[in-house]
Amino acid sequence: MLPILAPIAFTLSLAVIEDSAAQDRYAAERAQMAREIAGMAAMTAAETGRPAFAASVMAAMAKVPRHRFVLPAWERDAYQNRPLPIGEGQTISQPYIVALMTDLIDPKPGHTVLEIGTGSGYQAAVLAELVAAVYTIEIVAPLGRRAAETLRALGYRNLQTRVGDGYNGWPEKAPFDAIIVTAAAPFVPQPLVEQLKPGGKLVIPVGDRLDVQQLMVIEKAADGSIKSRRTIPVRFVPLTREAPAK
Ligand code: SAH
């Protein structure tokens, strides 16, 4: 039996080696991506107020396998610092923007964070590396389902997904230490401001025009008062109020 089995075992171990070589190639690409993000952070410091992102945020960017969140046709481009299509006319954000939005909420290990616009699930995974609990809502059902599958396959347990209109937040799980909205709105949805804890932060692209918005940081002070500031111009897909017609 042994002489017959040996070639099979050899083939199998080659497959394992090839697979881990591919993983290693992506690890190097991820490290390069993180360097590019750090460079962009330095360049945009005047507008964002963040010359460097937190080490924990950078570690999460260097860890989450972005190639698992893009369509197979784009897998090899997953670590380029640019947005990519994820199907249903939607896109996964540029990694620098994901890192910036994550840094702007100052994530802490005990935090509960809400994301509106699950998309591929990538931003949710980055958050799940950093905080205690992540809730994420997607309005396009097939995207929400695929993201849930990807996140489950990768073993994220501190994360809940939901298909629905994120405009109204997730009242049953509120209040949140932070909320990230990854789709553009003409104004800040009031339910989201209400679902922030005192001291909480909301990061959202706001603008009337579809081609460019301002990335805003809204902070609720301990006394409940609201302060907001703009950071950089960005371009996000719109926050819709119902699933787009197919
Ligand atoms: N954060 C995502 C990318 C977001 S793209 C990622 O990491 O991949 C923006 C997403 O917001 C799209 O998938 C879009 O369908 C979704 N979206 C738009 N309007 C929404 C709404 N009202 N509620 C929830 N999701 C919405």
Coordinates of C-alpha atoms and ligand atoms in Angstrom, one line a residue:
M1 CA 0.0 0.0 0.0
L2 CA 2.7 2.5 1.0
P3 CA 4.3 3.0 -2.5
I4 CA 0.8 3.9 -3.9
L5 CA -0.1 6.2 -1.1
A6 CA 3.2 8.1 -1.1
P7 CA 2.7 10.0 -4.3
I8 CA -0.7 11.1 -3.1
A9 CA 0.7 12.4 0.1
F10 CA 3.4 14.2 -1.8
T11 CA 0.9 15.9 -4.1
L12 CA -1.1 16.9 -1.1
S13 CA 1.8 18.4 0.7
L14 CA 2.8 20.3 -2.4
A15 CA -0.7 21.8 -2.5
V16 CA -0.3 22.9 1.1
I17 CA 3.0 24.5 0.4
E18 CA 1.7 26.3 -2.6
D19 CA -1.3 27.6 -0.6
S20 CA 0.9 28.9 2.2
A21 CA 3.2 30.5 -0.4
A22 CA 0.2 32.4 -1.7
Q23 CA -0.7 33.4 1.8
D24 CA 2.8 34.7 2.4
R25 CA 2.7 36.7 -0.9
Y26 CA -0.4 38.4 0.3
A27 CA 1.2 39.1 3.8
A28 CA 4.0 40.9 2.1
E29 CA 1.5 42.8 -0.1
R30 CA -0.5 43.7 3.0
A31 CA 2.6 45.1 4.7
Q32 CA 3.4 47.2 1.6
M33 CA -0.3 48.4 1.6
A34 CA 0.1 49.4 5.3
R35 CA 3.3 51.5 4.4
E36 CA 1.3 53.3 1.7
I37 CA -1.5 54.0 4.1
A38 CA 1.0 55.4 6.6
G39 CA 2.5 57.6 3.9
M40 CA -1.0 58.9 2.9
A41 CA -1.8 59.6 6.6
A42 CA 1.2 61.8 6.9
M43 CA 0.3 63.7 3.7
T44 CA -3.3 64.4 4.8
A45 CA -2.5 65.2 8.4
A46 CA -3.4 68.9 8.1
E47 CA -7.0 68.0 7.1
T48 CA -7.5 64.9 9.2
G49 CA -5.6 66.0 12.3
R50 CA -4.1 62.5 12.3
P51 CA -0.4 62.5 11.1
A52 CA -0.1 58.8 12.0
F53 CA -2.8 56.2 12.7
A54 CA -2.9 54.3 15.9
A55 CA -0.5 51.2 16.0
S56 CA -3.6 49.0 16.7
V57 CA -5.4 50.3 13.6
M58 CA -2.3 49.7 11.4
A59 CA -1.9 46.2 12.9
A60 CA -5.5 45.4 11.9
M61 CA -4.9 46.7 8.4
A62 CA -1.8 44.5 8.1
K63 CA -3.8 41.5 9.4
V64 CA -7.3 41.4 7.7
P65 CA -7.1 39.4 4.5
R66 CA -8.7 41.9 2.1
H67 CA -8.4 39.4 -0.8
R68 CA -11.1 37.3 0.8
F69 CA -13.6 40.3 0.6
V70 CA -13.2 41.2 -3.1
L71 CA -14.7 39.3 -6.1
P72 CA -12.4 36.5 -7.3
A73 CA -11.5 38.4 -10.5
W74 CA -10.0 41.2 -8.3
E75 CA -8.2 39.0 -5.8
R76 CA -4.7 39.7 -7.1
D77 CA -5.4 43.5 -6.9
A78 CA -6.8 43.3 -3.3
Y79 CA -3.7 45.0 -1.7
Q80 CA -3.6 47.9 -4.1
N81 CA -4.5 51.1 -2.2
R82 CA -7.7 51.7 -4.2
P83 CA -11.4 50.9 -4.2
L84 CA -12.6 47.7 -6.0
P85 CA -15.9 46.4 -7.2
I86 CA -17.8 44.0 -5.0
G87 CA -20.8 43.3 -7.2
E88 CA -24.4 44.8 -7.1
G89 CA -22.8 48.1 -8.3
Q90 CA -21.1 48.7 -5.0
T91 CA -17.4 49.0 -4.1
I92 CA -15.1 48.2 -1.2
S93 CA -13.4 51.4 0.0
Q94 CA -9.8 52.4 -0.6
P95 CA -7.7 50.8 2.3
Y96 CA -6.4 54.3 3.3
I97 CA -10.0 55.5 3.8
V98 CA -10.9 52.4 5.8
A99 CA -7.9 53.0 8.0
L100 CA -8.7 56.7 8.3
M101 CA -12.4 56.2 9.3
T102 CA -11.3 53.5 11.8
D103 CA -8.7 55.8 13.3
L104 CA -11.1 58.7 13.6
I105 CA -13.4 56.8 15.9
D106 CA -10.5 56.0 18.3
P107 CA -11.5 52.3 18.7
K108 CA -10.8 50.8 22.1
P109 CA -11.0 47.1 23.1
G110 CA -14.2 47.5 25.1
H111 CA -16.1 49.4 22.5
T112 CA -19.4 48.6 20.7
V113 CA -19.4 49.9 17.2
L114 CA -22.1 50.2 14.5
E115 CA -21.4 50.2 10.8
I116 CA -23.9 51.3 8.2
G117 CA -23.1 49.8 4.7
T118 CA -21.6 46.3 5.3
G119 CA -20.7 45.9 1.6
S120 CA -18.1 43.2 1.4
G121 CA -17.7 43.1 5.2
Y122 CA -14.0 44.3 5.1
Q123 CA -14.5 47.4 7.2
A124 CA -16.5 45.4 9.7
A125 CA -13.6 42.8 10.0
V126 CA -11.1 45.6 10.6
L127 CA -13.4 46.9 13.4
A128 CA -13.8 43.4 14.8
E129 CA -10.1 43.1 15.2
L130 CA -10.1 46.2 17.5
V131 CA -13.3 46.4 19.5
A132 CA -15.5 44.1 21.7
A133 CA -18.6 44.1 19.5
V134 CA -19.4 45.1 15.9
Y135 CA -23.0 45.5 14.5
T136 CA -23.2 46.1 10.7
I137 CA -26.2 46.7 8.5
E138 CA -26.4 46.3 4.7
I139 CA -29.4 47.3 2.6
V140 CA -28.6 45.0 -0.5
A141 CA -29.6 41.5 0.7
P142 CA -27.2 39.5 -1.5
L143 CA -24.2 41.6 -0.4
G144 CA -25.3 41.3 3.3
R145 CA -25.6 37.5 3.0
R146 CA -22.2 37.2 1.2
A147 CA -20.5 39.4 3.8
A148 CA -22.0 37.3 6.6
E149 CA -20.6 34.1 5.0
T150 CA -17.1 35.6 4.5
L151 CA -17.0 36.9 8.1
R152 CA -18.2 33.5 9.4
A153 CA -15.6 31.6 7.3
L154 CA -12.9 33.9 8.7
G155 CA -14.0 33.1 12.3
Y156 CA -15.2 36.6 13.4
R157 CA -17.4 35.9 16.4
N158 CA -17.8 39.4 17.9
L159 CA -19.8 40.6 15.0
Q160 CA -23.5 40.6 13.9
T161 CA -24.8 41.4 10.5
R162 CA -28.2 42.5 9.4
V163 CA -30.0 43.2 6.1
G164 CA -32.0 46.4 6.2
D165 CA -32.0 50.2 6.0
G166 CA -29.2 51.5 8.2
Y167 CA -30.7 55.0 8.3
N168 CA -32.5 54.1 11.5
G169 CA -29.5 52.6 13.1
W170 CA -29.9 49.5 15.3
P171 CA -32.0 50.8 18.2
E172 CA -32.0 47.4 20.1
K173 CA -28.2 47.4 20.3
A174 CA -27.8 51.1 21.0
P175 CA -26.1 53.1 22.4
F176 CA -22.8 52.8 20.6
D177 CA -19.3 54.1 21.4
A178 CA -18.9 54.9 17.7
I179 CA -20.8 54.6 14.4
I180 CA -19.2 54.5 10.9
V181 CA -21.3 55.1 7.8
T182 CA -19.7 53.9 4.6
A183 CA -22.2 55.4 2.2
A184 CA -22.8 59.1 1.5
A185 CA -25.7 61.0 2.9
P186 CA -26.9 64.5 2.0
F187 CA -27.3 65.1 5.8
V188 CA -26.5 63.3 9.0
P189 CA -29.3 60.9 9.9
Q190 CA -30.7 62.0 13.3
P191 CA -31.4 58.4 14.6
L192 CA -27.6 57.7 14.3
V193 CA -26.7 60.8 16.4
E194 CA -29.3 59.7 19.0
Q195 CA -27.8 56.2 19.2
L196 CA -24.3 57.5 20.1
K197 CA -23.1 57.3 23.7
P198 CA -22.0 60.5 25.4
G199 CA -18.4 60.8 24.3
G200 CA -19.2 58.8 21.2
K201 CA -18.1 59.5 17.6
L202 CA -19.8 59.2 14.3
V203 CA -17.8 59.2 11.0
I204 CA -19.8 59.8 7.8
P205 CA -19.4 61.1 4.3
V206 CA -21.8 64.1 3.9
G207 CA -22.6 65.9 0.7
D208 CA -25.4 66.9 -1.7
R209 CA -23.4 66.0 -4.7
L210 CA -23.0 62.4 -5.7
D211 CA -19.4 62.8 -7.0
V212 CA -17.8 64.3 -3.9
Q213 CA -18.6 64.5 -0.2
Q214 CA -16.8 65.7 3.0
L215 CA -15.8 63.0 5.5
M216 CA -17.3 64.4 8.7
V217 CA -16.5 63.6 12.4
I218 CA -19.5 64.2 14.7
E219 CA -18.8 64.0 18.4
K220 CA -21.3 63.8 21.2
A221 CA -19.9 65.5 24.4
A222 CA -20.5 64.1 27.9
D223 CA -23.3 66.7 28.3
G224 CA -25.0 65.5 25.0
S225 CA -24.0 68.6 23.0
I226 CA -22.8 67.9 19.4
K227 CA -19.7 69.1 17.7
S228 CA -18.7 68.4 14.1
R229 CA -15.7 68.9 11.9
R230 CA -14.9 68.0 8.3
T231 CA -11.7 66.2 7.3
I232 CA -11.1 65.4 3.6
P233 CA -13.2 65.2 0.5
V234 CA -14.2 61.6 -0.3
R235 CA -16.3 59.8 -2.9
F236 CA -18.7 57.1 -1.6
V237 CA -21.8 55.4 -3.1
P238 CA -25.0 56.9 -1.9
L239 CA -26.9 55.9 1.3
T240 CA -30.1 54.7 -0.3
R241 CA -33.4 54.3 1.5
E242 CA -34.4 51.1 -0.2
A243 CA -32.7 48.3 -2.2
P244 CA -31.8 49.5 -5.7
A245 CA -34.0 47.9 -8.4
K246 CA -32.2 45.0 -10.2
Ligands
SAH1 N1 -18.0 49.1 4.1 C1 -18.0 48.4 2.9 C2 -18.1 49.2 1.7 C3 -19.3 50.0 1.6 S1 -20.0 50.4 0.0 C4 -16.8 47.4 2.8 O1 -16.0 47.4 3.7 O2 -16.8 46.6 1.9 C5 -21.5 51.1 0.7 C6 -22.5 50.1 1.1 O3 -23.6 50.7 1.7 C7 -23.1 49.4 -0.2 O4 -22.9 48.0 0.0 C8 -24.5 49.8 -0.1 O5 -25.4 48.8 -0.6 C9 -24.8 50.1 1.4 N2 -25.9 51.0 1.7 C10 -26.4 52.0 1.0 N3 -27.4 52.5 1.6 C11 -27.6 51.8 2.8 C12 -28.6 51.9 3.8 N4 -29.5 52.8 3.9 N5 -28.4 51.0 4.9 C13 -27.5 50.1 4.8 N6 -26.6 50.0 3.8 C14 -26.6 50.8 2.8

